[in-house]
Amino acid sequence: MQAQLSEFEDAKQSYFEALAACNSVLLIAPDDIGVLNNKGKALLSLGDLQAQLSEFEAAKQSYFEAIAAYNSVLLIAPDFIAALTNKGKALVRLGYLQEKLSERQEALKNWQKALEMFDRSLAIAPNCELVRNNRDVLQKYLNNLGEDTVSS
């Protein structure tokens, strides 16, 4: 168990170092969409790790910051599929965490926003199976939630 904890702490440290590197580049090139997107990905992965470690508030903050990074990309390049898709993924993960924390209404709102991001991606690249799969999995999950609510 101690070895696993050490590995988690090492992983967290790696994410913090990656974020520091992104922030350093963004001081010089604040509109670099590749770096902004990578910052979002690092924050998303950090949030996943924090959620695994039951650091729920820290995980929520990381997800919010990831979404903010993707929003920065989309202000510069509104049709950047990677940012649209990654923002959708971040909203999905935030929603799962919010559901776990009994924040159901917020979760539902974020899942709806995630569907919008996936739909925007598919409008640009209709043959992107990865995006379609993300969207379909989320839609199926939401459909099942609706059935659970009706049958409860």
Coordinates of C-alpha atoms in Angstrom, one line a residue:
M1 CA 0.0 0.0 0.0
Q2 CA 2.8 2.4 0.8
A3 CA 4.4 1.8 -2.6
Q4 CA 1.1 2.6 -4.3
L5 CA 0.7 5.8 -2.3
S6 CA 4.3 6.8 -3.2
E7 CA 3.5 6.2 -6.9
F8 CA 0.4 8.4 -6.6
E9 CA 2.4 11.2 -5.0
D10 CA 5.0 10.9 -7.8
A11 CA 2.3 11.0 -10.4
K12 CA 0.8 14.1 -8.8
Q13 CA 4.2 15.7 -8.7
S14 CA 4.6 15.0 -12.4
Y15 CA 1.3 16.7 -13.2
F16 CA 2.3 19.7 -11.1
E17 CA 5.6 19.9 -13.0
A18 CA 3.8 19.6 -16.4
L19 CA 1.4 22.4 -15.3
A20 CA 4.4 24.6 -14.3
A21 CA 6.0 24.0 -17.7
C22 CA 2.7 24.9 -19.5
N23 CA 2.3 28.1 -17.4
S24 CA 5.9 29.1 -18.2
V25 CA 5.3 28.8 -21.9
L26 CA 2.0 30.6 -21.6
L27 CA 3.8 33.6 -20.0
I28 CA 5.6 34.0 -23.3
A29 CA 2.9 32.8 -25.7
P30 CA -0.5 33.2 -23.9
D31 CA -2.5 32.3 -27.1
D32 CA -0.7 29.0 -27.9
I33 CA -3.7 26.7 -28.3
G34 CA -1.5 23.6 -28.2
V35 CA -0.1 24.5 -24.8
L36 CA -3.5 25.6 -23.5
N37 CA -5.0 22.3 -24.6
N38 CA -2.1 20.3 -23.0
K39 CA -2.6 22.3 -19.8
G40 CA -6.2 21.2 -19.8
K41 CA -5.2 17.6 -20.4
A42 CA -2.8 17.7 -17.5
L43 CA -5.4 19.3 -15.2
L44 CA -8.0 16.7 -16.3
S45 CA -5.6 13.8 -15.5
L46 CA -4.7 15.4 -12.2
G47 CA -8.4 15.7 -11.4
D48 CA -8.8 12.0 -12.2
L49 CA -6.0 11.1 -9.9
Q50 CA -7.3 13.3 -7.1
A51 CA -10.7 11.8 -7.4
Q52 CA -9.1 8.3 -7.1
L53 CA -7.4 9.4 -3.9
S54 CA -10.7 10.8 -2.5
E55 CA -9.4 14.3 -2.7
F56 CA -12.8 15.4 -4.1
E57 CA -12.6 19.2 -3.6
A58 CA -9.1 19.3 -5.2
A59 CA -10.4 17.1 -8.1
K60 CA -13.4 19.4 -8.7
Q61 CA -11.0 22.4 -8.8
S62 CA -8.7 20.6 -11.3
Y63 CA -11.7 19.8 -13.5
F64 CA -12.9 23.4 -13.3
E65 CA -9.4 24.7 -14.2
A66 CA -9.2 22.1 -17.1
I67 CA -12.5 23.4 -18.5
A68 CA -11.2 27.0 -18.2
A69 CA -8.1 26.1 -20.2
Y70 CA -10.3 24.5 -22.9
N71 CA -12.5 27.6 -22.9
S72 CA -9.4 29.7 -23.5
V73 CA -8.5 27.6 -26.5
L74 CA -12.1 27.8 -27.8
L75 CA -12.1 31.6 -27.6
I76 CA -9.1 31.6 -29.9
A77 CA -10.1 28.7 -32.1
P78 CA -13.8 27.9 -31.7
D79 CA -13.6 24.8 -34.0
F80 CA -10.6 23.2 -32.5
I81 CA -11.9 19.6 -32.2
A82 CA -9.4 18.5 -29.6
A83 CA -10.4 21.2 -27.2
L84 CA -14.1 20.7 -27.8
T85 CA -13.7 17.0 -27.2
N86 CA -11.5 17.4 -24.2
K87 CA -13.8 20.0 -22.7
G88 CA -16.6 17.4 -23.1
K89 CA -14.6 14.8 -21.3
A90 CA -13.8 17.2 -18.5
L91 CA -17.5 18.0 -18.1
V92 CA -18.3 14.3 -18.0
R93 CA -15.8 13.6 -15.3
L94 CA -16.8 16.6 -13.3
G95 CA -20.4 15.3 -13.6
Y96 CA -19.5 11.9 -12.3
L97 CA -17.7 13.4 -9.4
Q98 CA -20.7 15.7 -8.7
E99 CA -23.1 12.8 -8.8
K100 CA -20.9 10.9 -6.3
L101 CA -21.0 14.0 -4.0
S102 CA -24.9 14.1 -4.3
E103 CA -24.7 17.3 -6.5
R104 CA -27.1 15.7 -9.1
Q105 CA -28.5 18.9 -10.6
E106 CA -25.0 20.3 -11.3
A107 CA -23.9 16.9 -12.7
L108 CA -26.9 16.9 -15.1
K109 CA -26.1 20.4 -16.3
N110 CA -22.4 19.5 -16.9
W111 CA -23.4 16.3 -18.8
Q112 CA -25.7 18.4 -21.0
K113 CA -22.9 20.8 -21.7
A114 CA -20.6 17.8 -22.5
L115 CA -23.2 16.5 -25.1
E116 CA -23.1 20.0 -26.7
M117 CA -19.3 19.8 -26.9
F118 CA -19.4 16.3 -28.5
D119 CA -22.1 17.5 -30.9
R120 CA -20.1 20.5 -31.9
S121 CA -17.1 18.2 -32.6
L122 CA -19.3 15.9 -34.6
A123 CA -20.7 18.8 -36.7
I124 CA -17.1 19.5 -37.7
A125 CA -15.8 16.0 -38.0
P126 CA -18.9 13.7 -38.4
N127 CA -16.7 10.6 -39.0
C128 CA -14.7 10.9 -35.7
E129 CA -15.6 7.6 -34.0
L130 CA -13.8 8.5 -30.8
V131 CA -16.0 11.6 -30.3
R132 CA -19.1 9.6 -31.4
N133 CA -18.3 6.9 -28.9
N134 CA -17.9 9.4 -26.0
R135 CA -21.2 11.0 -26.9
D136 CA -23.0 7.7 -27.2
V137 CA -21.7 6.4 -23.9
L138 CA -22.8 9.5 -22.1
Q139 CA -26.2 9.6 -23.8
K140 CA -26.8 5.9 -22.9
Y141 CA -25.8 6.7 -19.3
L142 CA -28.2 9.7 -19.2
N143 CA -31.0 7.6 -20.7
N144 CA -30.5 4.9 -18.0
L145 CA -30.5 7.6 -15.3
G146 CA -33.9 8.7 -16.7
E147 CA -35.2 5.2 -16.5
D148 CA -33.9 4.8 -12.9
T149 CA -35.6 8.1 -11.9
V150 CA -38.9 7.0 -13.5
S151 CA -38.9 3.5 -11.9
S152 CA -37.9 4.8 -8.4

